[in-house]
Amino acid sequence: MRFAPTMLAAVLAAALAAQAQTPSPAPAATTLSPQAIDAATQLRERALADDTAWQVVESLTTEVGPRMAGSEADARAVAWAQAKFKALGFDRVWTEPVTFPKWERRGESGEVLGPHSQRLLLTALGGSPGGTVEGEVVRFPDLDALKAAPAGSLAGRIAFVDYRMHKFQDGHDYRNGGGIRHAGPSAAIRAGASAFLMRSAGTDSHRMPHTGVTEFDAGLAPIPSAALSAPDADQLARLLALDAGTRVRVVLDCGWNGEAHSANVIGEITGSKRPKEVVLIGGHLDSWDPGTGAIDDAAGIGITMAAAKLIADMPRHPARTIRVVAFANEERGLYGGKEYARRHADEVAQHAIAAESDFGAGRIYGFDAHVSDAAKPAIQRIASVLAPLGIEYMAGKGDPESDIGPSTENGVAWAWLGHDGTDYFDLHHTADDTLDKIDPKALAQNVAAYAVFTYLAASADGDFGSAPKAAAPAAK
């Protein structure tokens, strides 16, 4: 039977309308077998008695020590990570190059001038230029107060932001302390200041300044920028209360020195059934230079290497491949994480889910995941196996940690295993970030949590919702 053109059009239109009204079938729920749950439960108990993570952290912080991105020690850390992955029995180990501008710290000092002359303990902020500046100090209680200073009002003076960070389990006040470190220097420049000082972004009372990266807005001429230890910030505030004309000298020998090359170091445990699908975990390999980078982030490297090794030692590997990434240069701008996301942008769907350990080695207290609706029952099952570790399922509370952020922006599903960060900012980016600050039992609990999550995610039937995000429409 032949249709007239108008009749054919009507038939097609009716068929399309019917199709549009027919709902698409819901994706099948992601599931976990009873056998996988049993295996994960046994894995959890083995992990609590295992000291692999401690051995890894001890090795990295002792044999390499501080690992400033682009330094000679950073290159040794890359070689160390390759050797450690191989020694732990990973099936495949490789590197992916990462390039970035090189910043160096060579020396720094500060002092109060005049009748109350005395030394100030400070540290240059990463990205600061070098230079010697003398001038009167003007104190501001927070970043907003500095931003409100009229243009030119600080000409020839040194801006000092005296915001005191507070302790929280999730460390959320870092958005204020870290925000001052990032935006304070540019605000000071706009007000005409010749240098910038801040109370360290930290929660301790020790005489150790906290370093960290800063940046300068485009079009502004950078000024020497540094952080004072908490007691020195207190001292300077008292001196300013005595004499509003208190003068300080800041001497920084630091700055940019060409281009540096490092690498993301990657180890894999091959999946038994779907080896091209990946569960990604990791931490960052670099650290700041005052301490040995134990909590930030040798702990993350040790936790994730050890979790994967424990899974590799099981009688049968899970279905998916487990990929551990030791990311390069997180500290000065997520260079390793951004490069990984760029290099693997066309493999988003192959990354089942990702999680990173980059908030110290305090006990994990919370678990959350950003996944498809079909995967939420599996996430709840994972949470039930984590619960005996003292970990609460906290839906909607977590965030992807540092280096996996660029990949999650591309569409990779993610999980959060929240460390207790109450004391994290006592040590963060200071000379006190050393191995002795890590509790071996808390570290083992971290490993148990990551091992359970990773094994079950790699064993699940069904996906977690990773999918490439649609490109934003071009501007007209």
Coordinates of C-alpha atoms in Angstrom, one line a residue:
M1 CA 0.0 0.0 0.0
R2 CA 1.3 3.4 -1.0
F3 CA 0.6 6.6 1.0
A4 CA 0.1 10.0 -0.4
P5 CA 2.8 12.5 0.8
T6 CA 0.4 14.3 3.1
M7 CA -0.9 11.0 4.6
L8 CA 2.7 9.7 5.0
A9 CA 3.6 12.9 6.9
A10 CA 0.6 12.5 9.2
V11 CA 1.5 8.9 9.9
L12 CA 5.2 9.8 10.7
A13 CA 4.0 12.7 12.9
A14 CA 1.7 10.4 14.9
A15 CA 4.5 7.8 15.3
L16 CA 6.9 10.4 16.6
A17 CA 4.4 11.9 19.0
A18 CA 3.7 8.4 20.4
Q19 CA 7.4 7.8 20.8
A20 CA 7.8 11.1 22.6
Q21 CA 5.0 10.1 25.0
T22 CA 6.6 6.7 25.8
P23 CA 8.9 7.1 28.8
S24 CA 12.4 5.8 28.3
P25 CA 13.1 2.8 30.5
A26 CA 15.0 3.7 33.8
P27 CA 18.6 2.6 33.9
A28 CA 19.1 -0.7 35.7
A29 CA 20.2 -0.2 39.3
T30 CA 23.9 -0.7 40.1
T31 CA 24.2 -3.7 42.4
L32 CA 26.7 -5.4 44.6
S33 CA 26.7 -9.2 45.1
P34 CA 26.6 -10.8 48.5
Q35 CA 30.0 -12.3 47.7
A36 CA 31.5 -8.9 47.0
I37 CA 30.1 -7.6 50.3
D38 CA 31.6 -10.6 52.2
A39 CA 34.9 -10.1 50.5
A40 CA 34.9 -6.4 51.4
T41 CA 34.1 -7.1 55.0
Q42 CA 37.1 -9.4 55.3
L43 CA 39.3 -6.9 53.4
R44 CA 38.2 -4.2 55.9
E45 CA 39.5 -6.2 58.9
R46 CA 42.8 -7.1 57.1
A47 CA 43.4 -3.5 56.4
L48 CA 43.0 -2.5 60.0
A49 CA 45.9 -4.8 60.9
D50 CA 48.1 -3.8 57.9
D51 CA 51.0 -1.3 58.1
T52 CA 51.8 -0.9 54.4
A53 CA 50.6 2.7 54.4
W54 CA 52.8 3.6 57.3
Q55 CA 55.8 2.1 55.6
V56 CA 55.0 4.0 52.4
V57 CA 54.7 7.4 54.2
E58 CA 57.8 6.7 56.3
S59 CA 59.7 5.9 53.1
L60 CA 58.6 9.0 51.2
T61 CA 59.1 11.5 54.0
T62 CA 62.5 10.0 55.0
E63 CA 64.1 9.1 51.7
V64 CA 62.8 12.1 49.8
G65 CA 61.7 14.6 52.4
P66 CA 60.2 18.0 51.3
R67 CA 59.1 17.8 47.6
M68 CA 58.6 21.3 46.2
A69 CA 57.3 21.0 42.7
G70 CA 60.0 21.5 40.2
S71 CA 62.8 20.9 42.7
E72 CA 65.5 18.2 42.6
A73 CA 63.6 16.5 45.3
D74 CA 60.5 16.5 43.2
A75 CA 62.3 14.6 40.5
R76 CA 63.5 12.1 43.2
A77 CA 59.9 11.7 44.3
V78 CA 58.8 10.8 40.8
A79 CA 61.5 8.1 40.7
W80 CA 60.6 7.0 44.2
A81 CA 56.9 6.6 43.3
Q82 CA 57.7 4.5 40.2
A83 CA 59.9 2.2 42.2
K84 CA 57.3 1.9 45.1
F85 CA 54.5 1.0 42.7
K86 CA 56.6 -1.8 41.3
A87 CA 57.8 -3.0 44.7
L88 CA 54.2 -3.2 45.8
G89 CA 53.3 -5.4 42.9
F90 CA 51.2 -3.2 40.7
D91 CA 50.6 -4.7 37.3
R92 CA 51.4 -1.6 35.3
V93 CA 53.3 1.6 36.2
W94 CA 53.9 4.6 34.0
T95 CA 54.3 8.4 34.1
E96 CA 52.6 11.3 32.2
P97 CA 54.6 14.5 31.9
V98 CA 53.4 17.7 33.6
T99 CA 54.9 21.1 32.9
F100 CA 54.5 24.3 34.9
P101 CA 56.3 27.6 35.9
K102 CA 58.9 27.1 38.5
W103 CA 58.8 29.1 41.7
E104 CA 61.8 29.0 44.2
R105 CA 62.2 30.0 47.8
R106 CA 65.8 31.0 48.7
G107 CA 65.5 33.0 51.9
E108 CA 63.1 35.2 53.9
S109 CA 63.1 37.4 57.0
G110 CA 61.1 40.0 58.8
E111 CA 61.7 42.5 61.6
V112 CA 60.1 45.3 63.5
L113 CA 62.1 48.6 63.2
G114 CA 62.5 51.4 65.7
P115 CA 62.3 51.4 69.5
H116 CA 60.6 48.0 69.7
S117 CA 62.8 46.3 67.1
Q118 CA 62.6 42.5 67.1
R119 CA 62.5 39.6 64.7
L120 CA 59.3 38.4 63.0
L121 CA 58.9 34.8 61.8
L122 CA 57.3 34.8 58.4
T123 CA 57.4 32.8 55.2
A124 CA 56.9 33.9 51.6
L125 CA 53.7 32.9 49.9
G126 CA 54.2 30.7 46.8
G127 CA 54.2 32.9 43.7
S128 CA 55.4 36.0 45.6
P129 CA 58.2 38.1 44.0
G130 CA 61.3 38.8 46.0
G131 CA 62.3 42.2 47.3
T132 CA 63.0 44.3 50.4
V133 CA 60.3 46.6 51.7
E134 CA 60.2 48.9 54.7
G135 CA 57.1 50.7 55.7
E136 CA 54.4 51.5 58.3
V137 CA 52.0 48.6 58.8
V138 CA 48.2 49.0 58.5
R139 CA 46.1 46.3 60.2
F140 CA 42.8 45.0 58.7
P141 CA 40.7 42.4 60.6
D142 CA 39.6 40.5 57.5
L143 CA 39.8 40.5 53.7
D144 CA 36.6 42.6 53.2
A145 CA 38.1 45.4 55.3
L146 CA 41.2 45.4 53.1
K147 CA 39.1 45.4 49.9
A148 CA 37.2 48.4 51.2
A149 CA 40.4 50.5 51.6
P150 CA 40.4 53.4 49.1
A151 CA 42.7 53.2 46.2
G152 CA 46.1 54.7 47.0
S153 CA 45.3 54.9 50.8
L154 CA 48.2 52.4 51.5
A155 CA 50.8 54.1 49.4
G156 CA 54.3 53.3 50.9
R157 CA 52.7 51.1 53.5
I158 CA 52.4 47.4 54.3
A159 CA 49.0 45.8 54.5
F160 CA 48.4 43.3 57.3
V161 CA 45.3 41.1 57.4
D162 CA 44.9 39.7 60.9
Y163 CA 42.1 37.1 60.4
R164 CA 42.2 34.2 62.9
M165 CA 41.0 30.8 61.4
H166 CA 38.8 28.6 63.6
K167 CA 38.8 24.8 63.9
F168 CA 36.1 22.7 62.4
Q169 CA 36.0 18.9 61.6
D170 CA 35.5 19.6 57.9
G171 CA 38.0 22.5 57.9
H172 CA 35.5 24.8 56.3
D173 CA 37.1 28.0 57.6
Y174 CA 40.0 27.5 55.2
R175 CA 37.8 29.2 52.6
N176 CA 38.4 32.4 54.6
G177 CA 42.1 31.8 55.6
G178 CA 43.0 30.4 52.2
G179 CA 40.9 33.1 50.5
I180 CA 42.9 35.8 52.2
R181 CA 46.1 34.2 51.0
H182 CA 44.8 34.1 47.4
A183 CA 43.1 37.4 47.1
G184 CA 44.7 39.5 49.8
P185 CA 47.8 40.6 47.8
S186 CA 45.8 41.9 44.9
A187 CA 43.5 43.8 47.2
A188 CA 46.6 45.3 48.9
I189 CA 48.0 46.3 45.5
R190 CA 44.8 48.1 44.6
A191 CA 45.0 50.1 47.8
G192 CA 48.6 51.1 46.9
A193 CA 50.5 48.9 49.4
S194 CA 54.1 48.1 48.8
A195 CA 54.0 44.6 50.6
F196 CA 51.4 42.3 52.0
L197 CA 51.4 40.4 55.3
M198 CA 48.8 38.1 56.7
R199 CA 48.2 36.0 59.8
S200 CA 48.9 32.4 58.6
A201 CA 46.0 30.4 57.3
G202 CA 46.2 28.0 60.2
T203 CA 44.6 27.1 63.6
D204 CA 47.7 26.5 65.7
S205 CA 49.5 28.8 68.2
H206 CA 53.0 27.6 67.4
R207 CA 55.7 30.0 66.1
M208 CA 55.7 28.4 62.7
P209 CA 54.3 30.3 59.7
H210 CA 52.1 28.5 57.1
T211 CA 53.1 28.9 53.5
G212 CA 50.8 28.3 50.5
V213 CA 50.2 29.6 47.0
T214 CA 49.0 33.1 46.2
E215 CA 48.2 34.8 42.9
F216 CA 48.0 38.3 41.5
D217 CA 45.2 39.6 39.3
A218 CA 46.0 40.3 35.7
G219 CA 47.4 43.8 35.1
L220 CA 48.7 44.3 38.7
A221 CA 52.4 44.5 39.5
P222 CA 53.1 41.8 42.2
I223 CA 54.4 42.9 45.6
P224 CA 56.3 40.9 48.2
S225 CA 53.7 38.8 50.1
A226 CA 54.2 36.7 53.2
A227 CA 52.5 35.0 56.1
L228 CA 53.3 35.5 59.8
S229 CA 53.2 32.8 62.4
A230 CA 50.2 33.1 64.8
P231 CA 52.3 34.4 67.7
D232 CA 54.1 36.9 65.5
A233 CA 50.8 38.1 64.1
D234 CA 49.6 38.6 67.8
Q235 CA 52.8 40.4 68.6
L236 CA 52.5 42.7 65.6
A237 CA 48.9 43.5 66.5
R238 CA 50.0 44.4 70.0
L239 CA 52.7 46.7 68.7
L240 CA 50.3 48.4 66.4
A241 CA 48.0 49.0 69.4
L242 CA 50.9 50.6 71.2
D243 CA 52.1 52.6 68.2
A244 CA 50.0 53.0 65.0
G245 CA 53.2 54.1 63.2
T246 CA 55.0 50.8 63.8
R247 CA 57.3 50.0 60.9
V248 CA 58.4 46.7 59.6
R249 CA 61.1 45.4 57.1
V250 CA 60.2 42.4 54.9
V251 CA 63.0 40.7 53.0
L252 CA 62.1 38.0 50.6
D253 CA 64.5 36.2 48.3
C254 CA 62.2 34.1 46.0
G255 CA 60.5 34.2 42.7
W256 CA 59.9 32.6 39.3
N257 CA 62.7 30.8 37.5
G258 CA 61.7 29.4 34.1
E259 CA 59.8 26.3 33.4
A260 CA 59.8 23.0 35.3
H261 CA 59.0 19.4 34.4
S262 CA 57.5 16.7 36.6
A263 CA 55.1 13.9 36.1
N264 CA 51.9 12.2 37.3
V265 CA 53.0 8.7 38.4
I266 CA 50.3 6.0 37.8
G267 CA 50.0 2.4 39.0
E268 CA 47.3 0.0 38.1
I269 CA 45.9 -3.3 39.3
T270 CA 44.3 -4.9 36.3
G271 CA 40.6 -5.7 36.4
S272 CA 39.5 -9.3 36.0
K273 CA 36.5 -8.8 33.7
R274 CA 36.3 -5.2 32.6
P275 CA 39.9 -4.0 32.6
K276 CA 39.2 -0.9 30.5
E277 CA 36.9 0.5 33.2
V278 CA 38.8 2.3 35.9
V279 CA 38.2 3.2 39.6
L280 CA 40.6 6.0 40.3
I281 CA 42.1 6.9 43.7
G282 CA 45.2 8.8 44.6
G283 CA 46.9 11.7 46.4
H284 CA 49.5 14.3 45.4
L285 CA 53.2 13.6 45.4
D286 CA 54.5 17.1 45.8
S287 CA 54.6 19.1 49.1
W288 CA 55.7 22.5 50.4
D289 CA 59.2 22.9 51.6
P290 CA 59.2 23.7 55.3
G291 CA 58.2 20.3 56.6
T292 CA 58.4 16.8 55.0
G293 CA 54.8 16.8 53.7
A294 CA 53.6 13.9 55.9
I295 CA 50.0 14.8 56.2
D296 CA 50.0 16.9 53.0
D297 CA 50.1 14.6 51.2
A298 CA 52.4 11.6 51.8
A299 CA 49.5 10.2 53.8
G300 CA 47.2 10.3 50.7
I301 CA 49.9 8.5 48.7
G302 CA 50.4 5.9 51.4
I303 CA 46.6 5.3 52.0
T304 CA 45.8 4.8 48.3
M305 CA 48.8 2.7 47.4
A306 CA 48.2 0.5 50.4
A307 CA 44.5 0.1 49.7
A308 CA 45.2 -1.0 46.1
K309 CA 47.9 -3.4 47.2
L310 CA 45.6 -5.1 49.7
I311 CA 43.1 -5.6 46.9
A312 CA 45.8 -6.9 44.6
D313 CA 46.7 -9.5 47.2
M314 CA 43.2 -10.9 47.2
P315 CA 42.6 -14.3 45.5
R316 CA 40.7 -12.7 42.7
H317 CA 40.9 -9.2 41.4
P318 CA 37.6 -7.2 41.1
A319 CA 36.0 -6.7 37.7
R320 CA 37.3 -3.2 37.1
T321 CA 40.9 -1.9 37.0
I322 CA 42.1 0.1 40.0
R323 CA 44.2 3.1 39.1
V324 CA 46.3 5.0 41.7
V325 CA 47.6 8.4 40.7
A326 CA 50.3 10.2 42.5
F327 CA 49.6 13.7 41.1
A328 CA 52.2 16.3 40.3
N329 CA 52.2 19.9 41.6
E330 CA 48.9 20.1 43.4
E331 CA 50.2 22.8 45.7
R332 CA 50.8 25.6 43.2
G333 CA 47.6 25.2 41.1
L334 CA 46.4 21.6 40.5
Y335 CA 48.8 21.2 37.5
G336 CA 48.8 17.4 37.8
G337 CA 45.1 17.1 38.2
K338 CA 44.4 19.5 35.3
E339 CA 46.8 17.7 33.0
Y340 CA 45.3 14.3 33.9
A341 CA 41.8 15.6 33.1
R342 CA 43.0 17.1 29.8
R343 CA 44.9 13.9 28.8
H344 CA 42.0 11.6 29.6
A345 CA 39.1 13.9 28.6
D346 CA 37.9 11.4 26.0
E347 CA 37.9 8.5 28.6
V348 CA 35.3 10.0 31.1
A349 CA 32.9 7.1 30.6
Q350 CA 35.7 4.6 31.3
H351 CA 36.3 6.2 34.7
A352 CA 33.6 4.5 36.8
I353 CA 34.2 6.7 39.8
A354 CA 37.1 8.6 41.5
A355 CA 38.2 9.5 45.0
E356 CA 41.2 11.3 46.4
S357 CA 42.9 11.4 49.9
D358 CA 44.2 15.0 50.4
F359 CA 43.1 16.1 53.8
G360 CA 45.6 14.5 56.2
A361 CA 45.4 11.2 58.1
G362 CA 42.7 11.9 60.7
R363 CA 40.1 9.2 61.0
I364 CA 37.5 9.2 58.3
Y365 CA 34.1 10.1 59.7
G366 CA 31.9 10.7 56.7
F367 CA 31.1 9.2 53.3
D368 CA 29.3 10.7 50.3
A369 CA 29.2 10.3 46.5
H370 CA 28.0 12.2 43.5
V371 CA 26.5 9.4 41.3
S372 CA 23.5 8.7 39.2
D373 CA 20.2 7.8 40.9
A374 CA 20.6 4.2 39.6
A375 CA 23.9 3.9 41.6
K376 CA 22.6 5.3 44.9
P377 CA 21.5 1.9 46.3
A378 CA 25.0 0.6 45.6
I379 CA 26.5 3.6 47.4
Q380 CA 24.3 2.9 50.4
R381 CA 25.5 -0.7 50.4
I382 CA 29.1 0.6 50.4
A383 CA 28.2 2.9 53.3
S384 CA 26.9 -0.1 55.3
V385 CA 30.3 -1.8 55.0
L386 CA 32.1 1.4 56.0
A387 CA 29.8 1.9 59.0
P388 CA 31.7 -0.4 61.5
L389 CA 34.7 1.9 60.9
G390 CA 32.8 4.7 62.5
I391 CA 31.9 6.3 59.1
E392 CA 28.5 7.9 58.6
Y393 CA 26.8 8.1 55.3
M394 CA 26.4 11.9 54.8
A395 CA 24.5 12.4 51.5
G396 CA 25.1 15.8 50.0
K397 CA 27.8 16.8 52.5
G398 CA 31.0 16.0 50.6
D399 CA 33.1 17.5 47.8
P400 CA 35.6 16.0 45.4
E401 CA 39.1 16.6 46.8
S402 CA 41.7 18.7 44.9
D403 CA 43.3 16.8 42.0
I404 CA 40.2 14.9 40.9
G405 CA 38.2 18.1 40.7
P406 CA 39.1 18.8 37.0
S407 CA 38.1 15.3 36.1
T408 CA 34.8 15.6 37.9
E409 CA 34.2 18.8 36.0
N410 CA 34.5 16.7 32.9
G411 CA 31.8 14.4 34.2
V412 CA 33.5 11.7 36.2
A413 CA 31.4 10.4 39.2
W414 CA 33.1 10.9 42.5
A415 CA 33.2 9.8 46.2
W416 CA 34.2 11.6 49.3
L417 CA 35.7 10.0 52.4
G418 CA 35.9 12.8 54.8
H419 CA 38.9 12.9 57.2
D420 CA 38.6 14.5 60.6
G421 CA 40.3 17.8 59.9
T422 CA 39.9 19.4 63.4
D423 CA 43.7 19.6 63.8
Y424 CA 44.7 19.5 60.2
F425 CA 45.3 23.3 59.9
D426 CA 47.6 23.2 63.0
L427 CA 50.2 21.5 60.7
H428 CA 49.2 22.4 57.2
H429 CA 52.1 23.9 55.1
T430 CA 54.3 24.3 58.1
A431 CA 57.7 22.9 59.3
D432 CA 55.6 20.8 61.7
D433 CA 54.1 18.6 58.9
T434 CA 56.3 15.6 59.8
L435 CA 55.8 11.8 60.1
D436 CA 55.5 11.8 63.9
K437 CA 52.2 13.7 63.7
I438 CA 50.5 10.7 62.0
D439 CA 48.6 8.2 64.2
P440 CA 49.3 4.7 62.8
K441 CA 45.9 3.5 63.9
A442 CA 44.0 6.4 62.3
L443 CA 46.1 5.8 59.1
A444 CA 45.1 2.1 59.1
Q445 CA 41.4 3.1 59.5
N446 CA 41.9 5.4 56.4
V447 CA 43.3 2.4 54.4
A448 CA 40.4 0.2 55.5
A449 CA 37.9 2.8 54.3
Y450 CA 39.6 3.3 50.9
A451 CA 40.1 -0.4 50.4
V452 CA 36.4 -1.1 51.0
F453 CA 35.2 1.7 48.8
T454 CA 37.6 0.9 46.0
Y455 CA 37.0 -2.8 46.0
L456 CA 33.3 -2.5 46.0
A457 CA 33.2 0.2 43.3
A458 CA 35.5 -2.0 41.2
S459 CA 33.2 -5.0 41.8
A460 CA 29.8 -3.4 41.2
D461 CA 27.5 -4.5 38.4
G462 CA 26.4 -1.4 36.6
D463 CA 27.9 2.1 36.5
F464 CA 28.0 5.1 38.7
G465 CA 26.9 7.7 36.1
S466 CA 30.2 9.0 34.7
A467 CA 29.4 10.6 31.4
P468 CA 31.1 13.4 29.3
K469 CA 29.5 16.8 30.0
A470 CA 28.0 18.6 27.0
A471 CA 30.1 21.4 25.8
A472 CA 28.8 24.8 26.6
P473 CA 27.1 26.6 23.7
A474 CA 29.3 29.0 21.8
A475 CA 28.7 32.6 22.6
K476 CA 26.9 34.5 19.9

